[in-house]
PDB file of C-alpha atoms in Angstrom:
ATOM      1  CA  MET A   1      52.470  44.839 136.994  1.00  0.00           C
ATOM      2  CA  ASN A   2      49.497  46.834 138.120  1.00  0.00           C
ATOM      3  CA  ASN A   3      48.957  48.125 141.653  1.00  0.00           C
ATOM      4  CA  GLN A   4      46.084  45.948 142.053  1.00  0.00           C
ATOM      5  CA  PHE A   5      48.005  42.858 142.019  1.00  0.00           C
ATOM      6  CA  LYS A   6      50.338  44.193 144.680  1.00  0.00           C
ATOM      7  CA  GLU A   7      47.410  45.422 146.771  1.00  0.00           C
ATOM      8  CA  GLN A   8      45.419  42.143 146.288  1.00  0.00           C
ATOM      9  CA  PHE A   9      48.278  39.782 146.482  1.00  0.00           C
ATOM     10  CA  GLY A  10      46.940  37.994 149.400  1.00  0.00           C
ATOM     11  CA  ARG A  11      43.568  37.243 147.614  1.00  0.00           C
ATOM     12  CA  TYR A  12      45.452  36.041 144.486  1.00  0.00           C
ATOM     13  CA  PHE A  13      47.624  33.777 146.416  1.00  0.00           C
ATOM     14  CA  LEU A  14      44.678  32.272 148.497  1.00  0.00           C
ATOM     15  CA  ALA A  15      42.622  31.825 145.283  1.00  0.00           C
ATOM     16  CA  GLY A  16      45.386  29.711 143.733  1.00  0.00           C
ATOM     17  CA  GLU A  17      46.545  32.153 141.162  1.00  0.00           C
ATOM     18  CA  PHE A  18      50.008  30.447 141.288  1.00  0.00           C
ATOM     19  CA  GLU A  19      50.864  30.537 137.598  1.00  0.00           C
ATOM     20  CA  GLU A  20      50.229  34.235 137.415  1.00  0.00           C
ATOM     21  CA  ILE A  21      52.355  34.878 140.600  1.00  0.00           C
ATOM     22  CA  TYR A  22      55.088  32.525 139.255  1.00  0.00           C
ATOM     23  CA  GLU A  23      55.413  34.361 136.028  1.00  0.00           C
ATOM     24  CA  LYS A  24      56.322  37.518 137.872  1.00  0.00           C
ATOM     25  CA  THR A  25      59.302  35.868 139.582  1.00  0.00           C
ATOM     26  CA  THR A  26      62.933  36.031 138.435  1.00  0.00           C
ATOM     27  CA  LYS A  27      64.394  33.420 136.134  1.00  0.00           C
ATOM     28  CA  SER A  28      66.887  32.424 138.926  1.00  0.00           C
ATOM     29  CA  PHE A  29      63.786  31.568 141.131  1.00  0.00           C
ATOM     30  CA  GLN A  30      62.246  29.619 138.319  1.00  0.00           C
ATOM     31  CA  ASN A  31      65.408  27.749 137.756  1.00  0.00           C
ATOM     32  CA  LEU A  32      65.437  26.721 141.438  1.00  0.00           C
ATOM     33  CA  VAL A  33      61.578  25.990 141.919  1.00  0.00           C
ATOM     34  CA  SER A  34      59.374  24.688 139.213  1.00  0.00           C
ATOM     35  CA  LEU A  35      55.863  25.986 138.736  1.00  0.00           C
ATOM     36  CA  GLU A  36      54.428  22.615 139.869  1.00  0.00           C
ATOM     37  CA  GLN A  37      56.672  22.717 143.108  1.00  0.00           C
ATOM     38  CA  PHE A  38      55.580  26.221 143.656  1.00  0.00           C
ATOM     39  CA  ARG A  39      51.924  25.299 143.264  1.00  0.00           C
ATOM     40  CA  GLN A  40      52.179  22.307 145.673  1.00  0.00           C
ATOM     41  CA  LEU A  41      54.085  24.316 148.341  1.00  0.00           C
ATOM     42  CA  SER A  42      51.526  27.159 148.189  1.00  0.00           C
ATOM     43  CA  LEU A  43      48.422  24.871 148.308  1.00  0.00           C
ATOM     44  CA  ASP A  44      49.831  23.107 151.321  1.00  0.00           C
ATOM     45  CA  TYR A  45      50.687  26.403 152.935  1.00  0.00           C
ATOM     46  CA  ASN A  46      47.154  27.731 152.303  1.00  0.00           C
ATOM     47  CA  SER A  47      45.551  24.818 154.181  1.00  0.00           C
ATOM     48  CA  ASN A  48      43.322  26.060 156.883  1.00  0.00           C
ATOM     49  CA  VAL A  49      43.741  29.720 155.846  1.00  0.00           C
ATOM     50  CA  SER A  50      40.653  31.878 155.230  1.00  0.00           C
ATOM     51  CA  SER A  51      42.199  35.140 154.432  1.00  0.00           C
ATOM     52  CA  TYR A  52      45.431  37.022 154.300  1.00  0.00           C
ATOM     53  CA  THR A  53      45.892  40.700 155.373  1.00  0.00           C
ATOM     54  CA  CYS A  54      48.911  42.965 154.571  1.00  0.00           C
ATOM     55  CA  ILE A  55      50.385  44.184 157.931  1.00  0.00           C
ATOM     56  CA  VAL A  56      53.557  45.937 156.577  1.00  0.00           C
ATOM     57  CA  SER A  57      54.404  47.719 153.393  1.00  0.00           C
ATOM     58  CA  ASN A  58      57.752  49.277 153.219  1.00  0.00           C
ATOM     59  CA  THR A  59      60.813  49.899 150.952  1.00  0.00           C
ATOM     60  CA  PHE A  60      63.870  47.900 152.291  1.00  0.00           C
ATOM     61  CA  GLN A  61      67.249  47.533 150.600  1.00  0.00           C
ATOM     62  CA  GLY A  62      65.842  48.865 147.382  1.00  0.00           C
ATOM     63  CA  LEU A  63      62.851  46.524 147.291  1.00  0.00           C
ATOM     64  CA  ASP A  64      59.130  47.064 147.701  1.00  0.00           C
ATOM     65  CA  ARG A  65      58.280  44.633 150.437  1.00  0.00           C
ATOM     66  CA  HIS A  66      54.976  43.381 151.749  1.00  0.00           C
ATOM     67  CA  ILE A  67      54.093  41.087 154.711  1.00  0.00           C
ATOM     68  CA  TRP A  68      50.873  39.283 154.544  1.00  0.00           C
ATOM     69  CA  VAL A  69      49.553  37.185 157.431  1.00  0.00           C
ATOM     70  CA  ASP A  70      46.637  34.842 157.880  1.00  0.00           C
ATOM     71  CA  GLU A  71      43.698  35.530 160.060  1.00  0.00           C
ATOM     72  CA  THR A  72      45.165  33.724 163.069  1.00  0.00           C
ATOM     73  CA  TYR A  73      48.550  35.623 162.805  1.00  0.00           C
ATOM     74  CA  SER A  74      50.316  32.115 162.574  1.00  0.00           C
ATOM     75  CA  LYS A  75      51.549  32.248 158.863  1.00  0.00           C
ATOM     76  CA  ALA A  76      53.223  34.847 156.790  1.00  0.00           C
ATOM     77  CA  VAL A  77      53.807  35.321 153.184  1.00  0.00           C
ATOM     78  CA  VAL A  78      56.633  37.851 152.505  1.00  0.00           C
ATOM     79  CA  ILE A  79      57.058  39.236 148.946  1.00  0.00           C
ATOM     80  CA  ALA A  80      59.484  41.748 147.633  1.00  0.00           C
ATOM     81  CA  TYR A  81      59.405  43.459 144.241  1.00  0.00           C
ATOM     82  CA  ASP A  82      62.239  45.319 142.517  1.00  0.00           C
ATOM     83  CA  ARG A  83      61.735  48.645 140.667  1.00  0.00           C
ATOM     84  CA  GLN A  84      60.514  46.698 137.543  1.00  0.00           C
ATOM     85  CA  ASP A  85      57.871  45.025 139.767  1.00  0.00           C
ATOM     86  CA  ILE A  86      59.608  41.632 139.293  1.00  0.00           C
ATOM     87  CA  ILE A  87      59.201  39.435 142.295  1.00  0.00           C
ATOM     88  CA  GLN A  88      62.655  39.065 143.721  1.00  0.00           C
ATOM     89  CA  ALA A  89      61.802  37.101 146.846  1.00  0.00           C
ATOM     90  CA  ILE A  90      58.895  35.276 148.273  1.00  0.00           C
ATOM     91  CA  TYR A  91      58.917  33.542 151.713  1.00  0.00           C
ATOM     92  CA  LEU A  92      56.393  31.332 153.344  1.00  0.00           C
ATOM     93  CA  LYS A  93      57.156  31.083 156.942  1.00  0.00           C
ATOM     94  CA  PRO A  94      55.411  30.727 160.378  1.00  0.00           C
ATOM     95  CA  PHE A  95      54.539  34.215 162.017  1.00  0.00           C
ATOM     96  CA  ALA A  96      55.784  34.143 165.573  1.00  0.00           C
ATOM     97  CA  THR A  97      54.319  36.520 168.048  1.00  0.00           C
ATOM     98  CA  TYR A  98      55.002  37.302 171.609  1.00  0.00           C
ATOM     99  CA  PRO A  99      51.749  39.032 172.693  1.00  0.00           C
ATOM    100  CA  ASN A 100      52.512  39.051 176.435  1.00  0.00           C
ATOM    101  CA  SER A 101      55.899  40.765 176.135  1.00  0.00           C
ATOM    102  CA  ASP A 102      54.552  43.101 173.341  1.00  0.00           C
ATOM    103  CA  GLN A 103      52.326  44.779 176.003  1.00  0.00           C
ATOM    104  CA  ILE A 104      55.151  45.378 178.427  1.00  0.00           C
ATOM    105  CA  TRP A 105      56.385  48.849 177.828  1.00  0.00           C
ATOM    106  CA  THR A 106      59.127  50.775 179.563  1.00  0.00           C
ATOM    107  CA  LYS A 107      57.901  52.901 182.436  1.00  0.00           C
ATOM    108  CA  ASN A 108      60.445  55.543 181.374  1.00  0.00           C
ATOM    109  CA  THR A 109      60.048  57.608 178.145  1.00  0.00           C
ATOM    110  CA  TYR A 110      63.178  57.526 175.832  1.00  0.00           C
ATOM    111  CA  ASN A 111      64.507  59.116 172.829  1.00  0.00           C
ATOM    112  CA  MET A 112      66.546  57.445 170.096  1.00  0.00           C
ATOM    113  CA  PRO A 113      70.317  57.947 170.967  1.00  0.00           C
ATOM    114  CA  ILE A 114      70.860  60.385 168.005  1.00  0.00           C
ATOM    115  CA  ASN A 115      71.026  64.026 167.183  1.00  0.00           C
ATOM    116  CA  ASP A 116      69.997  64.002 163.584  1.00  0.00           C
ATOM    117  CA  GLU A 117      68.186  61.865 161.058  1.00  0.00           C
ATOM    118  CA  TRP A 118      68.805  58.059 161.044  1.00  0.00           C
ATOM    119  CA  TYR A 119      67.133  55.107 159.303  1.00  0.00           C
ATOM    120  CA  VAL A 120      65.575  52.135 161.050  1.00  0.00           C
ATOM    121  CA  PHE A 121      67.226  49.079 159.564  1.00  0.00           C
ATOM    122  CA  TRP A 122      65.861  46.674 161.964  1.00  0.00           C
ATOM    123  CA  GLY A 123      63.001  47.352 164.366  1.00  0.00           C
ATOM    124  CA  GLY A 124      59.387  46.367 165.125  1.00  0.00           C
ATOM    125  CA  THR A 125      57.275  43.466 166.443  1.00  0.00           C
ATOM    126  CA  ASN A 126      57.951  40.672 164.213  1.00  0.00           C
ATOM    127  CA  GLU A 127      61.057  38.928 163.000  1.00  0.00           C
ATOM    128  CA  PHE A 128      60.576  40.008 159.309  1.00  0.00           C
ATOM    129  CA  ILE A 129      61.175  43.525 160.098  1.00  0.00           C
ATOM    130  CA  ASN A 130      63.297  43.019 163.127  1.00  0.00           C
ATOM    131  CA  TYR A 131      65.756  40.120 163.299  1.00  0.00           C
ATOM    132  CA  HIS A 132      66.157  40.652 167.076  1.00  0.00           C
ATOM    133  CA  TYR A 133      62.510  39.671 167.778  1.00  0.00           C
ATOM    134  CA  PRO A 134      62.703  36.086 168.305  1.00  0.00           C
ATOM    135  CA  TYR A 135      65.341  36.485 171.022  1.00  0.00           C
ATOM    136  CA  GLU A 136      64.113  37.548 174.534  1.00  0.00           C
ATOM    137  CA  GLN A 137      67.196  39.438 175.461  1.00  0.00           C
ATOM    138  CA  GLN A 138      67.029  41.816 172.538  1.00  0.00           C
ATOM    139  CA  ARG A 139      63.321  41.454 171.114  1.00  0.00           C
ATOM    140  CA  TYR A 140      62.683  45.166 171.015  1.00  0.00           C
ATOM    141  CA  ALA A 141      66.132  46.440 169.935  1.00  0.00           C
ATOM    142  CA  TYR A 142      66.754  48.773 167.106  1.00  0.00           C
ATOM    143  CA  ASP A 143      69.575  48.921 164.600  1.00  0.00           C
ATOM    144  CA  LEU A 144      70.004  52.392 163.058  1.00  0.00           C
ATOM    145  CA  VAL A 145      72.045  53.401 160.005  1.00  0.00           C
ATOM    146  CA  LYS A 146      72.413  56.582 158.107  1.00  0.00           C
ATOM    147  CA  MET A 147      70.989  56.527 154.663  1.00  0.00           C
ATOM    148  CA  VAL A 148      71.622  58.969 151.823  1.00  0.00           C
ATOM    149  CA  ASN A 149      69.997  58.174 148.333  1.00  0.00           C
ATOM    150  CA  ASN A 150      68.947  54.592 149.488  1.00  0.00           C
ATOM    151  CA  GLU A 151      72.593  53.856 150.411  1.00  0.00           C
ATOM    152  CA  THR A 152      74.362  53.508 153.664  1.00  0.00           C
ATOM    153  CA  TYR A 153      77.788  54.225 152.187  1.00  0.00           C
ATOM    154  CA  LYS A 154      79.551  56.227 149.305  1.00  0.00           C
ATOM    155  CA  ASN A 155      82.015  55.088 146.873  1.00  0.00           C
ATOM    156  CA  SER A 156      82.740  51.542 147.959  1.00  0.00           C
ATOM    157  CA  THR A 157      81.849  49.190 150.873  1.00  0.00           C
ATOM    158  CA  GLN A 158      85.399  48.389 151.849  1.00  0.00           C
ATOM    159  CA  ARG A 159      86.246  51.108 154.282  1.00  0.00           C
ATOM    160  CA  ASN A 160      84.511  52.132 157.495  1.00  0.00           C
ATOM    161  CA  GLU A 161      85.008  55.623 156.713  1.00  0.00           C
ATOM    162  CA  ASN A 162      82.755  55.340 153.640  1.00  0.00           C
ATOM    163  CA  TYR A 163      79.805  54.559 155.685  1.00  0.00           C
ATOM    164  CA  TYR A 164      77.623  57.700 156.582  1.00  0.00           C
ATOM    165  CA  ALA A 165      77.105  56.269 160.201  1.00  0.00           C
ATOM    166  CA  PHE A 166      80.714  55.791 160.971  1.00  0.00           C
ATOM    167  CA  GLY A 167      81.913  58.481 163.402  1.00  0.00           C
ATOM    168  CA  ALA A 168      78.514  60.043 163.742  1.00  0.00           C
ATOM    169  CA  GLU A 169      77.553  61.228 167.243  1.00  0.00           C
ATOM    170  CA  VAL A 170      75.722  58.914 169.616  1.00  0.00           C
ATOM    171  CA  VAL A 171      73.938  60.441 172.540  1.00  0.00           C
ATOM    172  CA  ALA A 172      72.101  59.479 175.894  1.00  0.00           C
ATOM    173  CA  PRO A 173      68.522  58.423 175.289  1.00  0.00           C
ATOM    174  CA  ALA A 174      67.497  59.567 178.650  1.00  0.00           C
ATOM    175  CA  ASP A 175      68.769  60.860 181.991  1.00  0.00           C
ATOM    176  CA  GLY A 176      70.644  58.312 184.005  1.00  0.00           C
ATOM    177  CA  VAL A 177      73.873  56.920 185.385  1.00  0.00           C
ATOM    178  CA  VAL A 178      76.452  55.067 183.397  1.00  0.00           C
ATOM    179  CA  VAL A 179      76.965  51.719 184.887  1.00  0.00           C
ATOM    180  CA  GLU A 180      79.084  49.846 182.437  1.00  0.00           C
ATOM    181  CA  VAL A 181      81.495  50.811 179.692  1.00  0.00           C
ATOM    182  CA  ILE A 182      83.559  48.622 177.338  1.00  0.00           C
ATOM    183  CA  ASP A 183      85.870  50.331 174.810  1.00  0.00           C
ATOM    184  CA  GLY A 184      88.975  49.701 173.037  1.00  0.00           C
ATOM    185  CA  ILE A 185      87.741  46.838 170.653  1.00  0.00           C
ATOM    186  CA  SER A 186      88.781  47.459 167.087  1.00  0.00           C
ATOM    187  CA  ASP A 187      86.293  48.217 164.362  1.00  0.00           C
ATOM    188  CA  ASN A 188      85.723  45.387 161.987  1.00  0.00           C
ATOM    189  CA  VAL A 189      86.555  45.463 158.306  1.00  0.00           C
ATOM    190  CA  PRO A 190      83.118  46.031 156.666  1.00  0.00           C
ATOM    191  CA  GLY A 191      81.525  42.614 156.150  1.00  0.00           C
ATOM    192  CA  GLU A 192      83.480  40.758 158.819  1.00  0.00           C
ATOM    193  CA  MET A 193      82.009  40.034 162.273  1.00  0.00           C
ATOM    194  CA  ASP A 194      83.617  39.886 165.710  1.00  0.00           C
ATOM    195  CA  GLU A 195      81.547  37.054 167.298  1.00  0.00           C
ATOM    196  CA  GLU A 196      83.638  36.791 170.327  1.00  0.00           C
ATOM    197  CA  ASN A 197      82.736  40.426 171.457  1.00  0.00           C
ATOM    198  CA  LEU A 198      79.068  40.528 170.497  1.00  0.00           C
ATOM    199  CA  ALA A 199      78.293  44.101 171.454  1.00  0.00           C
ATOM    200  CA  GLY A 200      81.790  45.568 170.610  1.00  0.00           C
ATOM    201  CA  ASN A 201      82.310  48.747 172.378  1.00  0.00           C
ATOM    202  CA  TYR A 202      79.212  49.543 174.314  1.00  0.00           C
ATOM    203  CA  CYS A 203      77.650  51.741 177.072  1.00  0.00           C
ATOM    204  CA  ILE A 204      74.979  50.759 179.675  1.00  0.00           C
ATOM    205  CA  ILE A 205      73.028  53.459 181.524  1.00  0.00           C
ATOM    206  CA  ALA A 206      70.773  52.960 184.555  1.00  0.00           C
ATOM    207  CA  HIS A 207      67.511  54.836 184.590  1.00  0.00           C
ATOM    208  CA  GLU A 208      64.647  55.172 186.937  1.00  0.00           C
ATOM    209  CA  HIS A 209      62.369  52.149 187.538  1.00  0.00           C
ATOM    210  CA  ASN A 210      65.147  49.707 187.301  1.00  0.00           C
ATOM    211  CA  GLU A 211      65.435  50.101 183.464  1.00  0.00           C
ATOM    212  CA  PHE A 212      68.844  50.028 181.609  1.00  0.00           C
ATOM    213  CA  SER A 213      69.556  51.175 178.228  1.00  0.00           C
ATOM    214  CA  MET A 214      72.235  49.708 176.068  1.00  0.00           C
ATOM    215  CA  ILE A 215      73.937  51.312 173.050  1.00  0.00           C
ATOM    216  CA  ALA A 216      76.462  49.179 171.213  1.00  0.00           C
ATOM    217  CA  HIS A 217      79.025  49.049 168.399  1.00  0.00           C
ATOM    218  CA  PHE A 218      80.692  52.327 169.152  1.00  0.00           C
ATOM    219  CA  LYS A 219      83.878  53.321 167.316  1.00  0.00           C
ATOM    220  CA  LYS A 220      87.070  52.206 169.112  1.00  0.00           C
ATOM    221  CA  ASP A 221      88.275  54.620 171.949  1.00  0.00           C
ATOM    222  CA  SER A 222      85.395  57.041 171.259  1.00  0.00           C
ATOM    223  CA  ILE A 223      83.273  56.534 174.253  1.00  0.00           C
ATOM    224  CA  CYS A 224      83.691  59.849 176.279  1.00  0.00           C
ATOM    225  CA  VAL A 225      81.760  58.808 179.565  1.00  0.00           C
ATOM    226  CA  LYS A 226      82.868  56.404 182.322  1.00  0.00           C
ATOM    227  CA  THR A 227      81.171  54.301 184.848  1.00  0.00           C
ATOM    228  CA  GLY A 228      79.608  56.388 187.566  1.00  0.00           C
ATOM    229  CA  ASP A 229      79.021  59.406 185.358  1.00  0.00           C
ATOM    230  CA  LYS A 230      75.603  61.008 185.457  1.00  0.00           C
ATOM    231  CA  VAL A 231      74.274  61.858 182.044  1.00  0.00           C
ATOM    232  CA  LYS A 232      71.388  63.969 180.638  1.00  0.00           C
ATOM    233  CA  ALA A 233      69.221  63.050 177.628  1.00  0.00           C
ATOM    234  CA  GLY A 234      71.043  64.119 174.545  1.00  0.00           C
ATOM    235  CA  GLN A 235      74.571  64.165 176.144  1.00  0.00           C
ATOM    236  CA  LEU A 236      77.309  62.910 173.935  1.00  0.00           C
ATOM    237  CA  LEU A 237      78.354  59.341 174.745  1.00  0.00           C
ATOM    238  CA  GLY A 238      80.673  58.656 171.926  1.00  0.00           C
ATOM    239  CA  LEU A 239      80.867  58.004 168.093  1.00  0.00           C
ATOM    240  CA  CYS A 240      79.292  55.346 165.883  1.00  0.00           C
ATOM    241  CA  GLY A 241      81.434  52.480 164.887  1.00  0.00           C
ATOM    242  CA  ASN A 242      81.635  48.997 163.545  1.00  0.00           C
ATOM    243  CA  SER A 243      82.908  46.979 166.551  1.00  0.00           C
ATOM    244  CA  GLY A 244      81.529  43.658 167.746  1.00  0.00           C
ATOM    245  CA  ASN A 245      79.052  41.469 165.911  1.00  0.00           C
ATOM    246  CA  SER A 246      78.493  44.134 163.187  1.00  0.00           C
ATOM    247  CA  SER A 247      78.899  43.957 159.505  1.00  0.00           C
ATOM    248  CA  GLU A 248      78.759  47.683 158.879  1.00  0.00           C
ATOM    249  CA  ALA A 249      78.646  50.915 161.053  1.00  0.00           C
ATOM    250  CA  HIS A 250      75.425  51.280 162.954  1.00  0.00           C
ATOM    251  CA  ILE A 251      73.812  51.889 166.349  1.00  0.00           C
ATOM    252  CA  HIS A 252      72.268  49.195 168.277  1.00  0.00           C
ATOM    253  CA  PHE A 253      69.913  50.469 170.977  1.00  0.00           C
ATOM    254  CA  GLN A 254      67.819  48.631 173.432  1.00  0.00           C
ATOM    255  CA  VAL A 255      66.196  49.053 176.910  1.00  0.00           C
ATOM    256  CA  MET A 256      66.096  46.109 179.310  1.00  0.00           C
ATOM    257  CA  ASP A 257      65.287  45.039 182.751  1.00  0.00           C
ATOM    258  CA  HIS A 258      68.749  44.025 183.889  1.00  0.00           C
ATOM    259  CA  GLN A 259      72.252  45.435 183.531  1.00  0.00           C
ATOM    260  CA  ASP A 260      73.565  42.137 182.242  1.00  0.00           C
ATOM    261  CA  PHE A 261      72.352  42.242 178.613  1.00  0.00           C
ATOM    262  CA  LEU A 262      73.042  38.333 178.308  1.00  0.00           C
ATOM    263  CA  GLN A 263      70.541  37.775 181.199  1.00  0.00           C
ATOM    264  CA  ALA A 264      68.057  40.576 180.658  1.00  0.00           C
ATOM    265  CA  LYS A 265      64.625  40.752 179.034  1.00  0.00           C
ATOM    266  CA  SER A 266      64.333  43.473 176.448  1.00  0.00           C
ATOM    267  CA  LEU A 267      61.394  45.942 176.946  1.00  0.00           C
ATOM    268  CA  ARG A 268      59.289  47.609 174.284  1.00  0.00           C
ATOM    269  CA  ILE A 269      60.462  51.306 174.372  1.00  0.00           C
ATOM    270  CA  LYS A 270      57.966  53.971 175.008  1.00  0.00           C
ATOM    271  CA  PHE A 271      59.300  56.995 172.937  1.00  0.00           C
ATOM    272  CA  HIS A 272      58.496  60.690 173.445  1.00  0.00           C
ATOM    273  CA  GLY A 273      55.613  61.760 171.319  1.00  0.00           C
ATOM    274  CA  GLY A 274      54.151  58.251 171.156  1.00  0.00           C
ATOM    275  CA  ALA A 275      56.154  57.344 168.241  1.00  0.00           C
ATOM    276  CA  GLU A 276      56.454  53.429 167.352  1.00  0.00           C
ATOM    277  CA  PRO A 277      59.157  53.413 164.548  1.00  0.00           C
ATOM    278  CA  ILE A 278      59.654  50.258 162.553  1.00  0.00           C
ATOM    279  CA  GLN A 279      61.940  49.048 159.811  1.00  0.00           C
ATOM    280  CA  GLY A 280      62.005  51.439 156.871  1.00  0.00           C
ATOM    281  CA  ASP A 281      61.201  54.691 159.000  1.00  0.00           C
ATOM    282  CA  PHE A 282      63.421  57.671 159.118  1.00  0.00           C
ATOM    283  CA  VAL A 283      63.687  58.923 162.811  1.00  0.00           C
ATOM    284  CA  LYS A 284      64.744  62.208 164.179  1.00  0.00           C
ATOM    285  CA  PRO A 285      65.687  63.373 167.713  1.00  0.00           C
ATOM    286  CA  SER A 286      62.710  64.772 169.684  1.00  0.00           C
ATOM    287  CA  SER A 287      62.990  68.141 171.291  1.00  0.00           C
ATOM    288  CA  ALA A 288      63.273  66.177 174.602  1.00  0.00           C
ATOM    289  CA  SER A 289      66.464  64.686 173.568  1.00  0.00           C
ATOM    290  CA  LYS A 290      68.269  68.202 173.419  1.00  0.00           C
ATOM    291  CA  PRO A 291      70.357  68.873 176.371  1.00  0.00           C
ATOM    292  CA  GLN A 292      69.234  71.945 178.390  1.00  0.00           C
TER     293      GLN A 292
END
């Protein structure tokens, strides 16, 4: 497959070049969906569309992924290629946006709650790169993992200790006062989820301007601050774990307008240096996050 096809996919799709696209899909896809079915679905989807624009191009879980949206930002076509340029996935789905809340940034400036390099697994302002986005309480949350050679683990996926994120330090994203700590919840076996304790072990910090940061899924018994403690940006809070509604070790980080994360509204985070990280980015701590 040449680069022109990838770069001009939206034009090919809108022009009805469905057979050429279909021939580049996997055999399993073709067994599920016939060419005629794909043609009809695509024709229907293209109704009232004048153009498609690629708004995201990244590498995610080993696939080269592109997100195309129509001129009204109401329809999305998501396509993912493997290293052999075979189309492994193609999604036709409404593109939901929340332009009002997208413009409400935190008044405070924050750092990621990290002290070395992490990878943004979920993050951004659409649901295709941030599964939190449709939900008001966590719309601008980030999930961070540690990635080495495009993998989050070594050897096997069966043990928490095999994940690079497990046991890594988690630090305060800004100065504040600890207002809630939950600890003592066991880490999950990788792949299993604890839906009764959604956040697992977590810490909530109150900041100026009535903003609250929440960091979740800490390792059991690793949180080293307590309610009432004053913390400085970059101060150790605990260790990354796999507790709560989590399938593998990662950091969940969000800022919100209320201490109760089930009732709060998520706020879009203003980061030091003006960074706006999204899925697929590697992020590092800013100099502002290092304790003085």
